[in-house]
Amino acid sequence: MTSPACGVDFGTSNSTVGLARAGQPSLLLLEDGKGTLPSAIFFHDDDDEVSYGRAAIADYVAGYDGRLMRSMKSLLGTSLMEGSTEVQGRAVPFRVLLTRFIAELKRRAEQASGQPLRQAVFGRPVFFVDDSTTADQLAQDTLGEIARDVGFTHVEFQFEPIAAAFDYESQIDREELVLVVDIGGGTSDFTLIRLGPARAGKVDRRDDILAHGGVHIGGTDFDKQLSLGHVMPLFGLGSQLRSGKDVPSTQFGNLACWHTINQAYTKKAAENFAWIRQQTADPARIGLLDELVRQRAGHWVAIQVEEAKIALSEAPATHIPLDRIAPGLGVDVTRPGFDGSIEGLIGRVERTVNELIASAGVPASAVDTVFFTGGSSRVPLLRSSVAALVPAARSVEGDLFGSIGAGLALDASRRFA
């Protein structure tokens, strides 16, 4: 039997694998009957057991001793990719961690499809790394090497917003000029493209793409700013030393960002915290920081922050409970407060979209539709800000976690036909 071609969306927060059957894309069920597998690994300290996806997060939240890794895609193209981290008492290269996760993603996809998968189109952001074409190419090359290492014999790449465009195109019956807005966990990507039934069958779509671009801002950045603005001050961010100087902010930044949380548990960080304890003019708040680090609860706190961000997409206010660290500890956050934390990031997104439209050489009024995809595209300030740039366009929400995987599946079926 010929191996079918699949589309692989290895995401910062969630991953999917799609197949196109009879011209219609579908996501393979990877965990608990769902088409998404959270991009997470948990290594248990007590044995050699390794959990993935929702199970990994559940094991961590349940309090098992071990190491949780999330947002691994953010390592691609950075110097950290060549480094190692301690797992089960030994140094493990980050590249090995990514390889293990993608191998598991492939294994589950093959189990769900009932056949081997050797040909794949992988999604990639428009920019893995801003302002460095060398680092960006290295990121794609590294992901391609890992994909081949786990058994994909033929690997190609497609920009994620273009893949999302293909998914939207399968649902329309007339030609449209579409601005695709893909806000993922690690990047914001945009494509201005002509879509329609008469164009859908073409393998080469370069003439239909008016412009594409992106910026290295995503859901984890929104989480970080929400944490720094509203949560980390409870643990001493913004407090002062007895000398009158501010407490150094490096470790707070590490604790607020998914892929650097574990750096707050290193020997060097412990020495830094010990110095802060000796010099602080606010021992109560630094005491809470000590407890957070002692419990290695950084990922737990990040989960509370992420859930608050999601809640604020629907509600005008929410509460972030932090009672695991100390009884009654927590903070109320309003949507305006969240907006204030991320307005600088939204400004960069707006500039990127304006530059994209200008480079396409068409007026903003010519855009028929804004197609939103990616989990963080639901952030109200982001959605309203982007929609205001193309006021004549209608806004359409795709499958926030599945549009890219479905589009990649369509692309794979055409490329490898």
CSV table of C-alpha atoms in Angstrom, one decimal:
chain,number,residue,atom,x,y,z
A,1,MET,CA,0.0,0.0,0.0
A,2,THR,CA,1.2,3.5,-0.9
A,3,SER,CA,1.9,5.6,2.2
A,4,PRO,CA,-0.4,8.5,2.3
A,5,ALA,CA,0.9,12.0,2.6
A,6,CYS,CA,0.1,13.9,5.8
A,7,GLY,CA,0.2,17.4,7.1
A,8,VAL,CA,2.0,17.9,10.4
A,9,ASP,CA,1.5,21.0,12.5
A,10,PHE,CA,4.1,20.9,15.3
A,11,GLY,CA,2.9,23.8,17.4
A,12,THR,CA,4.2,25.7,20.3
A,13,SER,CA,1.2,24.8,22.4
A,14,ASN,CA,-0.6,22.1,20.4
A,15,SER,CA,0.2,19.7,17.6
A,16,THR,CA,-1.9,18.0,15.0
A,17,VAL,CA,-1.6,15.6,12.1
A,18,GLY,CA,-4.0,15.7,9.2
A,19,LEU,CA,-4.9,13.5,6.2
A,20,ALA,CA,-6.9,14.4,3.2
A,21,ARG,CA,-9.3,11.6,2.1
A,22,ALA,CA,-11.5,12.0,-1.0
A,23,GLY,CA,-10.4,15.7,-1.2
A,24,GLN,CA,-11.5,16.5,2.3
A,25,PRO,CA,-9.1,17.0,5.2
A,26,SER,CA,-9.5,15.5,8.6
A,27,LEU,CA,-7.4,15.5,11.7
A,28,LEU,CA,-6.2,12.2,13.2
A,29,LEU,CA,-7.3,11.5,16.8
A,30,LEU,CA,-4.1,11.7,18.8
A,31,GLU,CA,-5.3,11.7,22.5
A,32,ASP,CA,-8.5,11.0,24.3
A,33,GLY,CA,-10.5,11.1,21.0
A,34,LYS,CA,-9.2,14.6,20.2
A,35,GLY,CA,-7.3,15.9,17.2
A,36,THR,CA,-4.8,17.9,19.2
A,37,LEU,CA,-1.9,16.7,21.2
A,38,PRO,CA,-0.6,19.4,23.6
A,39,SER,CA,3.1,19.9,22.9
A,40,ALA,CA,4.2,18.7,26.3
A,41,ILE,CA,6.4,16.0,27.8
A,42,PHE,CA,6.6,15.0,31.4
A,43,PHE,CA,9.5,12.8,32.7
A,44,HIS,CA,8.8,11.0,36.0
A,45,ASP,CA,11.6,11.0,38.5
A,46,ASP,CA,10.6,7.8,40.2
A,47,ASP,CA,10.8,5.6,37.1
A,48,ASP,CA,11.4,5.8,33.4
A,49,GLU,CA,7.8,6.6,32.5
A,50,VAL,CA,7.3,9.5,30.1
A,51,SER,CA,3.9,11.1,29.5
A,52,TYR,CA,2.9,13.2,26.6
A,53,GLY,CA,0.2,15.8,25.8
A,54,ARG,CA,-2.7,16.2,28.2
A,55,ALA,CA,-1.4,13.3,30.3
A,56,ALA,CA,1.9,15.1,30.7
A,57,ILE,CA,0.2,18.2,32.0
A,58,ALA,CA,-2.1,16.2,34.3
A,59,ASP,CA,0.8,14.3,35.8
A,60,TYR,CA,2.6,17.5,36.6
A,61,VAL,CA,-0.5,19.2,38.1
A,62,ALA,CA,-1.2,16.1,40.1
A,63,GLY,CA,2.1,16.6,41.9
A,64,TYR,CA,4.2,13.8,40.6
A,65,ASP,CA,7.9,14.4,40.9
A,66,GLY,CA,9.5,15.0,37.5
A,67,ARG,CA,10.2,17.4,34.7
A,68,LEU,CA,7.7,19.1,32.5
A,69,MET,CA,8.7,20.5,29.1
A,70,ARG,CA,6.4,22.8,27.1
A,71,SER,CA,6.8,25.3,24.2
A,72,MET,CA,9.7,23.3,22.8
A,73,LYS,CA,9.1,24.7,19.3
A,74,SER,CA,10.3,28.1,20.7
A,75,LEU,CA,13.8,26.6,21.0
A,76,LEU,CA,14.2,26.2,17.2
A,77,GLY,CA,16.7,28.6,15.8
A,78,THR,CA,18.0,29.7,19.2
A,79,SER,CA,21.3,28.9,20.9
A,80,LEU,CA,19.4,26.8,23.5
A,81,MET,CA,18.8,24.2,20.8
A,82,GLU,CA,22.5,23.2,21.0
A,83,GLY,CA,22.3,22.9,24.8
A,84,SER,CA,21.1,20.4,27.3
A,85,THR,CA,18.8,20.3,30.3
A,86,GLU,CA,18.7,17.9,33.3
A,87,VAL,CA,16.1,15.2,33.0
A,88,GLN,CA,15.9,12.2,35.5
A,89,GLY,CA,19.3,13.2,36.9
A,90,ARG,CA,21.2,13.4,33.6
A,91,ALA,CA,21.9,16.0,30.9
A,92,VAL,CA,19.6,15.5,27.9
A,93,PRO,CA,20.1,17.7,24.7
A,94,PHE,CA,17.1,19.8,23.8
A,95,ARG,CA,17.2,18.3,20.4
A,96,VAL,CA,16.6,14.9,21.8
A,97,LEU,CA,13.5,16.2,23.6
A,98,LEU,CA,12.1,17.6,20.4
A,99,THR,CA,12.9,14.3,18.6
A,100,ARG,CA,11.1,12.3,21.3
A,101,PHE,CA,8.0,14.4,21.0
A,102,ILE,CA,7.8,14.4,17.2
A,103,ALA,CA,8.5,10.6,17.2
A,104,GLU,CA,5.5,10.2,19.6
A,105,LEU,CA,3.4,12.4,17.4
A,106,LYS,CA,4.2,10.3,14.4
A,107,ARG,CA,3.5,7.0,16.3
A,108,ARG,CA,0.1,8.2,17.4
A,109,ALA,CA,-0.8,9.4,14.0
A,110,GLU,CA,0.2,6.1,12.4
A,111,GLN,CA,-1.8,4.3,15.0
A,112,ALA,CA,-4.9,6.4,14.3
A,113,SER,CA,-4.6,6.1,10.5
A,114,GLY,CA,-3.7,2.4,10.6
A,115,GLN,CA,-0.8,2.8,8.2
A,116,PRO,CA,2.7,4.1,8.0
A,117,LEU,CA,3.2,7.8,7.3
A,118,ARG,CA,6.4,8.7,5.5
A,119,GLN,CA,5.6,11.7,3.4
A,120,ALA,CA,4.7,15.0,5.2
A,121,VAL,CA,4.3,18.7,4.8
A,122,PHE,CA,5.3,20.3,8.0
A,123,GLY,CA,3.9,23.7,8.9
A,124,ARG,CA,6.3,26.5,9.8
A,125,PRO,CA,5.9,30.1,10.9
A,126,VAL,CA,6.7,32.8,8.5
A,127,PHE,CA,9.6,33.6,10.8
A,128,PHE,CA,10.9,31.2,13.4
A,129,VAL,CA,13.3,33.9,14.4
A,130,ASP,CA,12.8,37.7,13.7
A,131,ASP,CA,15.6,39.6,12.0
A,132,SER,CA,17.9,36.7,11.2
A,133,THR,CA,17.6,34.8,8.0
A,134,THR,CA,20.4,32.5,9.1
A,135,ALA,CA,18.8,31.5,12.4
A,136,ASP,CA,15.4,31.1,10.6
A,137,GLN,CA,16.9,28.7,8.0
A,138,LEU,CA,18.7,26.8,10.8
A,139,ALA,CA,15.4,26.4,12.6
A,140,GLN,CA,13.7,24.9,9.5
A,141,ASP,CA,16.7,22.7,8.7
A,142,THR,CA,16.8,21.4,12.3
A,143,LEU,CA,13.1,20.5,12.2
A,144,GLY,CA,13.5,18.8,8.9
A,145,GLU,CA,16.4,16.7,10.2
A,146,ILE,CA,14.4,15.7,13.2
A,147,ALA,CA,11.4,14.7,11.0
A,148,ARG,CA,13.7,12.5,8.9
A,149,ASP,CA,15.3,11.1,12.0
A,150,VAL,CA,11.9,9.8,13.2
A,151,GLY,CA,11.1,8.2,9.9
A,152,PHE,CA,9.6,10.7,7.5
A,153,THR,CA,11.4,10.0,4.3
A,154,HIS,CA,10.1,12.9,2.3
A,155,VAL,CA,9.6,16.2,4.1
A,156,GLU,CA,8.5,19.6,2.7
A,157,PHE,CA,7.4,22.8,4.4
A,158,GLN,CA,4.5,25.3,4.1
A,159,PHE,CA,3.9,28.5,5.8
A,160,GLU,CA,1.3,28.0,8.5
A,161,PRO,CA,-1.0,30.9,7.5
A,162,ILE,CA,-1.0,29.7,3.9
A,163,ALA,CA,-2.0,26.2,5.1
A,164,ALA,CA,-4.8,27.9,7.1
A,165,ALA,CA,-5.9,29.7,3.9
A,166,PHE,CA,-6.2,26.3,2.1
A,167,ASP,CA,-8.5,25.1,4.8
A,168,TYR,CA,-10.7,28.2,4.5
A,169,GLU,CA,-10.7,27.9,0.7
A,170,SER,CA,-12.3,24.4,1.0
A,171,GLN,CA,-15.3,26.1,2.6
A,172,ILE,CA,-16.1,28.9,0.2
A,173,ASP,CA,-17.9,29.1,-3.1
A,174,ARG,CA,-16.6,32.4,-4.6
A,175,GLU,CA,-13.3,34.2,-5.0
A,176,GLU,CA,-12.2,36.3,-2.1
A,177,LEU,CA,-9.1,38.4,-1.1
A,178,VAL,CA,-8.4,37.0,2.4
A,179,LEU,CA,-6.2,38.2,5.2
A,180,VAL,CA,-5.2,35.1,7.2
A,181,VAL,CA,-4.4,35.9,10.8
A,182,ASP,CA,-2.7,33.0,12.6
A,183,ILE,CA,-1.9,33.7,16.2
A,184,GLY,CA,-0.2,30.6,17.7
A,185,GLY,CA,1.6,29.9,20.9
A,186,GLY,CA,4.9,31.4,19.7
A,187,THR,CA,4.3,33.5,16.6
A,188,SER,CA,1.9,35.7,14.8
A,189,ASP,CA,1.7,35.0,11.0
A,190,PHE,CA,-0.2,36.7,8.2
A,191,THR,CA,-0.9,36.1,4.6
A,192,LEU,CA,-2.9,38.1,2.1
A,193,ILE,CA,-4.0,35.7,-0.6
A,194,ARG,CA,-6.6,35.2,-3.3
A,195,LEU,CA,-8.8,32.2,-2.7
A,196,GLY,CA,-11.6,30.5,-4.5
A,197,PRO,CA,-12.9,27.3,-6.0
A,198,ALA,CA,-11.3,27.9,-9.4
A,199,ARG,CA,-7.9,28.3,-7.7
A,200,ALA,CA,-8.1,25.4,-5.2
A,201,GLY,CA,-6.8,22.7,-7.4
A,202,LYS,CA,-3.5,24.3,-8.3
A,203,VAL,CA,-0.3,23.0,-6.7
A,204,ASP,CA,1.6,26.2,-7.3
A,205,ARG,CA,-0.1,29.1,-5.6
A,206,ARG,CA,2.6,31.6,-5.7
A,207,ASP,CA,0.7,33.9,-8.0
A,208,ASP,CA,-2.2,34.0,-5.6
A,209,ILE,CA,-0.2,35.2,-2.6
A,210,LEU,CA,0.0,39.0,-2.5
A,211,ALA,CA,2.1,39.2,0.6
A,212,HIS,CA,3.0,37.3,3.8
A,213,GLY,CA,4.8,38.2,7.0
A,214,GLY,CA,5.0,37.6,10.7
A,215,VAL,CA,6.4,38.6,14.0
A,216,HIS,CA,7.7,36.5,16.9
A,217,ILE,CA,4.7,37.2,19.2
A,218,GLY,CA,2.3,34.6,20.3
A,219,GLY,CA,0.2,33.2,23.1
A,220,THR,CA,3.2,32.5,25.4
A,221,ASP,CA,4.2,36.2,25.1
A,222,PHE,CA,0.7,37.3,26.2
A,223,ASP,CA,1.0,34.8,29.1
A,224,LYS,CA,4.4,36.3,30.0
A,225,GLN,CA,3.2,39.9,30.0
A,226,LEU,CA,0.1,38.9,32.0
A,227,SER,CA,2.3,37.2,34.5
A,228,LEU,CA,4.9,40.0,34.8
A,229,GLY,CA,2.2,42.6,35.1
A,230,HIS,CA,-0.1,40.9,37.6
A,231,VAL,CA,1.4,37.8,39.1
A,232,MET,CA,5.1,38.2,39.6
A,233,PRO,CA,4.7,41.4,41.6
A,234,LEU,CA,3.2,39.1,44.3
A,235,PHE,CA,6.5,37.4,44.5
A,236,GLY,CA,8.7,40.5,44.6
A,237,LEU,CA,9.0,41.8,41.1
A,238,GLY,CA,9.2,45.6,41.4
A,239,SER,CA,10.1,45.5,45.1
A,240,GLN,CA,13.4,47.0,46.4
A,241,LEU,CA,16.6,45.9,48.0
A,242,ARG,CA,17.8,47.6,51.2
A,243,SER,CA,20.1,49.7,49.0
A,244,GLY,CA,17.0,51.3,47.4
A,245,LYS,CA,17.6,49.6,44.0
A,246,ASP,CA,15.0,47.3,42.4
A,247,VAL,CA,15.2,43.6,42.9
A,248,PRO,CA,16.9,42.1,39.7
A,249,SER,CA,14.2,41.0,37.3
A,250,THR,CA,16.0,38.2,35.4
A,251,GLN,CA,14.5,35.3,37.4
A,252,PHE,CA,11.0,36.7,37.3
A,253,GLY,CA,11.3,36.8,33.5
A,254,ASN,CA,12.4,33.2,33.5
A,255,LEU,CA,9.5,32.2,35.7
A,256,ALA,CA,7.0,34.0,33.4
A,257,CYS,CA,8.0,32.3,30.2
A,258,TRP,CA,7.2,28.6,29.5
A,259,HIS,CA,10.5,27.5,27.9
A,260,THR,CA,12.8,29.3,30.5
A,261,ILE,CA,11.0,28.3,33.7
A,262,ASN,CA,13.5,25.5,34.5
A,263,GLN,CA,16.3,28.0,34.4
A,264,ALA,CA,14.9,29.4,37.7
A,265,TYR,CA,15.8,26.0,39.3
A,266,THR,CA,19.5,26.0,38.4
A,267,LYS,CA,22.5,26.3,40.8
A,268,LYS,CA,23.2,29.8,39.5
A,269,ALA,CA,19.6,30.8,40.0
A,270,ALA,CA,19.7,29.5,43.6
A,271,GLU,CA,22.8,31.6,44.3
A,272,ASN,CA,21.0,34.6,42.9
A,273,PHE,CA,17.9,34.0,45.0
A,274,ALA,CA,20.1,33.6,48.1
A,275,TRP,CA,21.6,37.0,47.5
A,276,ILE,CA,18.2,38.6,47.0
A,277,ARG,CA,17.0,37.1,50.3
A,278,GLN,CA,19.9,38.7,52.1
A,279,GLN,CA,19.4,42.1,50.5
A,280,THR,CA,15.6,42.4,50.2
A,281,ALA,CA,13.6,45.2,51.9
A,282,ASP,CA,10.5,43.1,51.4
A,283,PRO,CA,11.1,39.7,53.0
A,284,ALA,CA,7.4,38.7,52.9
A,285,ARG,CA,7.1,38.8,49.1
A,286,ILE,CA,10.5,37.3,48.6
A,287,GLY,CA,9.5,34.6,51.0
A,288,LEU,CA,6.6,33.7,48.6
A,289,LEU,CA,9.2,33.6,45.8
A,290,ASP,CA,11.3,31.2,47.8
A,291,GLU,CA,8.2,28.9,48.3
A,292,LEU,CA,7.4,29.0,44.6
A,293,VAL,CA,10.9,27.9,43.7
A,294,ARG,CA,11.1,25.4,46.5
A,295,GLN,CA,8.0,23.7,45.2
A,296,ARG,CA,9.3,24.0,41.6
A,297,ALA,CA,5.8,25.3,40.9
A,298,GLY,CA,6.7,27.6,38.0
A,299,HIS,CA,4.8,25.6,35.5
A,300,TRP,CA,1.8,25.3,37.8
A,301,VAL,CA,1.7,29.1,38.1
A,302,ALA,CA,2.1,29.4,34.3
A,303,ILE,CA,-0.9,27.2,33.8
A,304,GLN,CA,-3.0,29.4,36.1
A,305,VAL,CA,-1.9,32.5,34.1
A,306,GLU,CA,-2.7,30.8,30.8
A,307,GLU,CA,-6.2,29.8,32.0
A,308,ALA,CA,-6.8,33.4,33.1
A,309,LYS,CA,-5.8,34.6,29.6
A,310,ILE,CA,-8.3,32.2,28.1
A,311,ALA,CA,-11.0,33.3,30.6
A,312,LEU,CA,-10.5,36.9,29.7
A,313,SER,CA,-11.4,36.2,26.1
A,314,GLU,CA,-15.0,35.7,27.3
A,315,ALA,CA,-15.3,37.4,30.7
A,316,PRO,CA,-14.6,41.0,31.7
A,317,ALA,CA,-12.6,39.9,34.8
A,318,THR,CA,-11.2,36.7,36.4
A,319,HIS,CA,-9.3,35.5,39.4
A,320,ILE,CA,-5.9,33.9,39.3
A,321,PRO,CA,-5.7,31.5,42.3
A,322,LEU,CA,-2.2,30.9,43.7
A,323,ASP,CA,-3.2,29.1,46.9
A,324,ARG,CA,-0.8,26.2,46.3
A,325,ILE,CA,2.0,28.7,47.2
A,326,ALA,CA,0.3,30.2,50.2
A,327,PRO,CA,-3.3,30.0,51.6
A,328,GLY,CA,-5.5,32.7,50.1
A,329,LEU,CA,-2.8,33.9,47.7
A,330,GLY,CA,-4.2,35.1,44.3
A,331,VAL,CA,-5.0,38.2,42.2
A,332,ASP,CA,-8.0,39.6,40.4
A,333,VAL,CA,-7.4,40.7,36.8
A,334,THR,CA,-9.7,42.7,34.5
A,335,ARG,CA,-9.7,42.7,30.8
A,336,PRO,CA,-8.6,46.3,30.7
A,337,GLY,CA,-5.7,45.3,33.0
A,338,PHE,CA,-4.8,42.5,30.6
A,339,ASP,CA,-5.0,44.8,27.6
A,340,GLY,CA,-2.7,47.2,29.3
A,341,SER,CA,-0.1,44.4,29.8
A,342,ILE,CA,-0.1,43.4,26.1
A,343,GLU,CA,-0.8,46.7,24.3
A,344,GLY,CA,2.9,47.0,23.3
A,345,LEU,CA,2.8,43.5,21.7
A,346,ILE,CA,-0.5,44.3,19.9
A,347,GLY,CA,1.1,47.5,18.6
A,348,ARG,CA,3.9,45.4,16.9
A,349,VAL,CA,1.2,43.1,15.4
A,350,GLU,CA,-0.7,46.1,14.0
A,351,ARG,CA,2.5,47.5,12.4
A,352,THR,CA,3.3,44.1,10.9
A,353,VAL,CA,-0.2,43.9,9.3
A,354,ASN,CA,-0.1,47.4,8.0
A,355,GLU,CA,3.3,46.8,6.4
A,356,LEU,CA,2.0,43.6,4.9
A,357,ILE,CA,-1.0,45.3,3.3
A,358,ALA,CA,1.2,48.2,2.0
A,359,SER,CA,3.7,45.7,0.5
A,360,ALA,CA,0.8,44.0,-1.3
A,361,GLY,CA,0.0,47.2,-3.2
A,362,VAL,CA,-3.7,47.0,-2.5
A,363,PRO,CA,-5.9,49.2,-0.4
A,364,ALA,CA,-7.1,47.9,2.9
A,365,SER,CA,-10.7,48.3,1.6
A,366,ALA,CA,-10.0,45.6,-1.0
A,367,VAL,CA,-9.8,42.9,1.7
A,368,ASP,CA,-13.0,40.8,1.7
A,369,THR,CA,-12.4,38.6,4.7
A,370,VAL,CA,-10.2,38.3,7.8
A,371,PHE,CA,-9.7,34.7,8.7
A,372,PHE,CA,-8.7,34.2,12.3
A,373,THR,CA,-7.0,30.9,13.4
A,374,GLY,CA,-4.7,29.9,16.2
A,375,GLY,CA,-5.8,29.7,19.9
A,376,SER,CA,-4.5,33.2,20.8
A,377,SER,CA,-6.5,34.9,17.9
A,378,ARG,CA,-9.4,34.9,20.4
A,379,VAL,CA,-7.7,37.6,22.6
A,380,PRO,CA,-10.2,40.4,22.2
A,381,LEU,CA,-7.8,43.3,21.9
A,382,LEU,CA,-5.8,41.6,19.2
A,383,ARG,CA,-8.9,40.7,17.2
A,384,SER,CA,-10.5,44.1,17.4
A,385,SER,CA,-7.2,45.8,16.6
A,386,VAL,CA,-6.6,43.7,13.5
A,387,ALA,CA,-10.2,44.0,12.3
A,388,ALA,CA,-10.0,47.8,12.6
A,389,LEU,CA,-7.2,47.8,10.1
A,390,VAL,CA,-9.5,46.4,7.4
A,391,PRO,CA,-12.9,47.8,8.4
A,392,ALA,CA,-14.7,46.7,5.2
A,393,ALA,CA,-13.8,43.0,5.7
A,394,ARG,CA,-15.9,40.5,7.4
A,395,SER,CA,-14.3,38.5,10.2
A,396,VAL,CA,-14.4,34.7,10.1
A,397,GLU,CA,-13.2,32.3,12.8
A,398,GLY,CA,-11.7,29.0,11.7
A,399,ASP,CA,-11.0,25.9,13.7
A,400,LEU,CA,-8.6,27.6,16.1
A,401,PHE,CA,-6.5,24.5,16.7
A,402,GLY,CA,-7.2,22.5,13.5
A,403,SER,CA,-7.2,24.8,10.5
A,404,ILE,CA,-3.4,24.6,9.9
A,405,GLY,CA,-3.3,20.9,10.2
A,406,ALA,CA,-6.3,20.5,7.8
A,407,GLY,CA,-4.7,22.9,5.3
A,408,LEU,CA,-1.4,21.1,5.5
A,409,ALA,CA,-3.2,17.8,4.8
A,410,LEU,CA,-4.7,19.3,1.6
A,411,ASP,CA,-1.3,20.7,0.6
A,412,ALA,CA,0.3,17.3,1.2
A,413,SER,CA,-2.3,15.5,-0.9
A,414,ARG,CA,-1.7,17.9,-3.8
A,415,ARG,CA,2.1,17.9,-3.6
A,416,PHE,CA,2.6,14.2,-3.3
A,417,ALA,CA,-0.3,13.2,-5.6
